Coordinates of C-alpha atoms in Angstrom, one line a residue:
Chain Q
X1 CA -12.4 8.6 -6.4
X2 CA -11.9 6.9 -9.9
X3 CA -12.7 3.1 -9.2
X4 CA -10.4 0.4 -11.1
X5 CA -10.4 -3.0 -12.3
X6 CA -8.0 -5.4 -12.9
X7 CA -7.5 -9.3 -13.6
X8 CA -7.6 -11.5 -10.8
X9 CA -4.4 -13.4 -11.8
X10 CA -2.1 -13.7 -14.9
X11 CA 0.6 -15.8 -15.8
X12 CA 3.7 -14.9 -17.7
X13 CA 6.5 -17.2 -19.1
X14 CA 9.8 -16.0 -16.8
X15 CA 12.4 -13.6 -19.5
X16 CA 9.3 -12.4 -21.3
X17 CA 7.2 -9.2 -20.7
X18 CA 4.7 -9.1 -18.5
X19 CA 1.8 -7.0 -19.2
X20 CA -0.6 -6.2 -16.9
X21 CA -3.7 -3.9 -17.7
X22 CA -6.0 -1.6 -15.5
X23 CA -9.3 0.0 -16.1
X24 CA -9.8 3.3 -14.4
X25 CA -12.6 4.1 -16.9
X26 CA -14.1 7.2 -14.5
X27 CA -10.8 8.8 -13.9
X28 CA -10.3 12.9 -13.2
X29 CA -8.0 15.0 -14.4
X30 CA -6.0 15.2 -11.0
X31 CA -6.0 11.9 -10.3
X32 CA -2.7 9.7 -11.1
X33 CA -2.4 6.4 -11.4
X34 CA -0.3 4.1 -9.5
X35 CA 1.3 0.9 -9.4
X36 CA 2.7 -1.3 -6.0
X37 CA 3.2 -4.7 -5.6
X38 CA 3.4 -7.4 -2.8
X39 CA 5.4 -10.4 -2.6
X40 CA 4.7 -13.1 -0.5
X41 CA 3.3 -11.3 2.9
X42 CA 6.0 -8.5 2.7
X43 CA 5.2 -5.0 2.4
X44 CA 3.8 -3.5 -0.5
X45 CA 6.4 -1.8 -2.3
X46 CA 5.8 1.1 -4.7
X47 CA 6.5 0.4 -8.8
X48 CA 5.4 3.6 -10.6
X49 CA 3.2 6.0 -11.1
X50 CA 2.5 8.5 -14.0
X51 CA -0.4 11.4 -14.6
X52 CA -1.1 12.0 -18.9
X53 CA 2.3 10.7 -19.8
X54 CA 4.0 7.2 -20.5
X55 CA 6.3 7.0 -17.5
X56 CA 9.5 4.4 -17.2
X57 CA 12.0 3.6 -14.3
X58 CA 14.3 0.6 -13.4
X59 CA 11.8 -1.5 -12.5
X60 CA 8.9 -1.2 -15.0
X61 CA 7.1 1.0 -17.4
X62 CA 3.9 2.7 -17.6
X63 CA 1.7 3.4 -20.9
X64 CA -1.6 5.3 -20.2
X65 CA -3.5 5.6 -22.6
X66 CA -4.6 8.7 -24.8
X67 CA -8.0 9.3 -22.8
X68 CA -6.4 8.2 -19.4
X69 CA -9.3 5.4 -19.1
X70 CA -6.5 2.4 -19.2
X71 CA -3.0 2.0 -18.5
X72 CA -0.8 -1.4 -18.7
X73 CA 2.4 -1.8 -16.4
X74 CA 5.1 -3.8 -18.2
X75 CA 7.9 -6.1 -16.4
X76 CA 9.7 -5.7 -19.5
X77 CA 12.2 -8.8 -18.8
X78 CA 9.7 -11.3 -16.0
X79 CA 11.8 -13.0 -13.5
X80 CA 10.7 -15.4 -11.0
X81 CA 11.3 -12.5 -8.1
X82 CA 8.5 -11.0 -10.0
X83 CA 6.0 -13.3 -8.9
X84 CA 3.9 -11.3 -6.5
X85 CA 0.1 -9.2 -6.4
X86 CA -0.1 -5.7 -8.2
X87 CA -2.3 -3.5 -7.2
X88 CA -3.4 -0.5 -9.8
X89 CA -4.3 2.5 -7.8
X90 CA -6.1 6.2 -8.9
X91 CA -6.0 9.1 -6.4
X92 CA -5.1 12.5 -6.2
X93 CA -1.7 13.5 -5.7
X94 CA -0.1 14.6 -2.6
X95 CA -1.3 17.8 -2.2
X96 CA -5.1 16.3 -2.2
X97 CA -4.0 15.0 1.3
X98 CA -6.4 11.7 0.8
X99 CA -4.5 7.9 1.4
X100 CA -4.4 5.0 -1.1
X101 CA -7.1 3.0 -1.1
X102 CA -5.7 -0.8 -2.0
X103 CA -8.1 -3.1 -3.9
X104 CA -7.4 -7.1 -4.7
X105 CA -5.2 -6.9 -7.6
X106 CA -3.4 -9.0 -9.9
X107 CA -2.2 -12.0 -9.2
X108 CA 1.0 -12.4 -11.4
X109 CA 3.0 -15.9 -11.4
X110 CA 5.9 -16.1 -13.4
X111 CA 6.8 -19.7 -14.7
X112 CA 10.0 -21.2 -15.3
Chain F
X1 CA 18.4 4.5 6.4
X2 CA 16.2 2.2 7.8
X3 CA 12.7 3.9 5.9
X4 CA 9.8 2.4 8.0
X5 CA 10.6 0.3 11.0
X6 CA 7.6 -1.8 12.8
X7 CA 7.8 -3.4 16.0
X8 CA 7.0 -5.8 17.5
X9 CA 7.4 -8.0 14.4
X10 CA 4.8 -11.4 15.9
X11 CA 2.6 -11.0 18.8
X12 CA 0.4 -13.5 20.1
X13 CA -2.4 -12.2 22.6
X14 CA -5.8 -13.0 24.4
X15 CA -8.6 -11.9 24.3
X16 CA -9.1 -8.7 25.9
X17 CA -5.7 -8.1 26.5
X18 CA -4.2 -4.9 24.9
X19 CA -1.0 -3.6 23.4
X20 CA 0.3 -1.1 21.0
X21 CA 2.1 -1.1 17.6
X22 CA 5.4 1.3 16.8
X23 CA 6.0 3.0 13.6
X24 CA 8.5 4.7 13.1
X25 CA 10.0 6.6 10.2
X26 CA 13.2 8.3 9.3
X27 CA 12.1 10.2 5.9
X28 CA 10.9 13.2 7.9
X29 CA 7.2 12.3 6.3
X30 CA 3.7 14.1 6.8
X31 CA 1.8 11.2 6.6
X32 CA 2.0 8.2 8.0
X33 CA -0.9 5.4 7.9
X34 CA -1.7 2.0 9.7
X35 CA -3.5 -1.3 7.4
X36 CA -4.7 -4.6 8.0
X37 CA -4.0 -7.4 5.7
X38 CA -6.4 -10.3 6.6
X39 CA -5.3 -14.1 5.0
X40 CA -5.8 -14.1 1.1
X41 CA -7.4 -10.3 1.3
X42 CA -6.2 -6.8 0.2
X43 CA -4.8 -4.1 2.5
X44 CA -7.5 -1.8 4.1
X45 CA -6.8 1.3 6.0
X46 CA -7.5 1.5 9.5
X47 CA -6.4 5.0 10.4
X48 CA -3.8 7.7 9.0
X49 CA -2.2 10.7 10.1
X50 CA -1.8 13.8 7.5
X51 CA 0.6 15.3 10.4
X52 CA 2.0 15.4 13.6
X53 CA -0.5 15.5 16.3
X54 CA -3.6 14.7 13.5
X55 CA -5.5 11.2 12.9
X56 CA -7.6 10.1 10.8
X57 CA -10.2 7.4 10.4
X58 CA -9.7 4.7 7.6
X59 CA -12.1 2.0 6.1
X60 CA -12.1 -0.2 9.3
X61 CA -11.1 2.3 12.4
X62 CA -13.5 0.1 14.6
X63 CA -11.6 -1.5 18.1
X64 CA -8.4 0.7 17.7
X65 CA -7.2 4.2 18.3
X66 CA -4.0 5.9 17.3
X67 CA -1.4 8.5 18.5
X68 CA 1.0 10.8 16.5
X69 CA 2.5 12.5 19.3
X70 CA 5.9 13.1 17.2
X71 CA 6.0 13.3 13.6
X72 CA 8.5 10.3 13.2
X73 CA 6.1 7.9 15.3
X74 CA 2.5 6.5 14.4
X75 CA 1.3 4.3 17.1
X76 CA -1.3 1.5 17.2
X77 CA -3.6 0.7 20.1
X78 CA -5.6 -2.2 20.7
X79 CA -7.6 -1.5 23.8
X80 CA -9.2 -4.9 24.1
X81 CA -8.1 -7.4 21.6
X82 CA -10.5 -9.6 19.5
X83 CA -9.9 -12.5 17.4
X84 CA -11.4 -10.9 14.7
X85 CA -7.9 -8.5 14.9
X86 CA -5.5 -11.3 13.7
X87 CA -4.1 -10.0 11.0
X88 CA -0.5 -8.6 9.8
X89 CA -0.5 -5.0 10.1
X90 CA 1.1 -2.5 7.9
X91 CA 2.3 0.7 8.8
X92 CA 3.2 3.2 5.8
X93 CA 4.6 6.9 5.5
X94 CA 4.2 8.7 2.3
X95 CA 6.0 11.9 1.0
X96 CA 5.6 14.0 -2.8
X97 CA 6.9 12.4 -5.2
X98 CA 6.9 14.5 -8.7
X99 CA 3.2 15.7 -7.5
X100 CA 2.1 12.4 -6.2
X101 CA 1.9 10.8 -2.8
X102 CA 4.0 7.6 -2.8
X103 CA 4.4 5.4 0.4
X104 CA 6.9 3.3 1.8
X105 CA 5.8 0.6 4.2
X106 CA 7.2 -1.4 7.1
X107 CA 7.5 -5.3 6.9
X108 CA 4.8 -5.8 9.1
X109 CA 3.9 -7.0 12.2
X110 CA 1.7 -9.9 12.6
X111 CA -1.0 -10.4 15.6
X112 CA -2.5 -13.2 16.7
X113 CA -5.4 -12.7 19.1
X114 CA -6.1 -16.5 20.8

């Protein structure tokens, strides 16, 4: 499974975008990437995830890039709620039957 | 619609003394899967289930042992509890989302082995 890195922590001013980058330089082709966070000691809650295209919900979006080798998640409007750890995750979809594997992620703290 | 329900929610035990952790999920998922969180740490998987009646080892199976007797319940079993096993645990159930495999976890339940 494709391996990624991420910063440790990042700091975003609150009502601006937050952009957060991961490097999943040895993805496959099968593999997605996907994006959860955790605030404060609740539950990890799923963002997003996307496979070759630029994916975008209500909470966030997702740009991969052209090779697949980076992607950035964007809090296009931070608020303070948004103050948590995201994690960037590659695996195969559900069909490949294998769980997420969660690594330390990025700290992100939104400031007033 | 509750999603993923974990009890109990705080626990305190000794040594040696053993109990078990519900999930339980209402999505009518295949999987389900039990972590540990450990004090500034990540989440690592302890075991999962791809199906009723099916387990799995994770990363750190070591001092526990699972049931998935129906496929709405994952349980957690700590024969013989350690402090080394204070931690919050998550329980998670996943189902296909556009191709992917996308959980949804419980609040968590956290343990504290005296």
């Amino acid at each position: 499974d494709a391996k990624t890195t991420q910063p440790t922590s990042m700091d975003c001013a609150e009502g601006r975008a937050a952009n957060l980058p991961c490097n999943h330089s040895t993805i496959s082709g099968n593999e997605y990437v996907y994006w959860y966070r955790q605030i404060h000691s609740q539950g990890p809650q799923y963002i997003i995830h996307g496979l070759k295209n630029n994916e975008t919900n209500e909470m966030a979006s997702l740009i991969i890039t052209e090779d697949r080798k980076s992607s950035t998640l964007i809090l296009p409007h931070a608020t303070l709620r948004d103050t948590a750890v995201y994690y960037c995750i590659v695996r195969v979809g559900y069909s490949g039957n294998t769980p997420l594997v969660f690594g330390k992620g990025t700290r992100l703290s939104v400031i007033a | 619609n509750a999603g993923v329900t974990q009890t109990p929610k705080f626990r305190v035990l000794k040594t040696g003394q053993s109990m078990t952790l519900l999930c339980a999920q209402d999505m009518n998922h295949e999987y389900m899967y039990w972590y540990r969180q450990d004090p500034g740490m990540g989440l690592r998987l302890i075991h999962y289930s791809v199906g009723e009646g099916t387990t799995a080892k994770g990363e750190v199976p070591d001092g526990y042992n699972v049931s998935r007797l129906k496929k709405q319940n994952f349980l957690l079993g700590l024969e013989s509890a350690a402090p080394s096993q204070t931690s919050v645990y998550f329980c998670a159930s996943s189902g296909p989302v556009r191709g992917a495999n996308v959980l949804t976890f419980g609040a968590g339940s956290r343990l504290t082995v005296l």
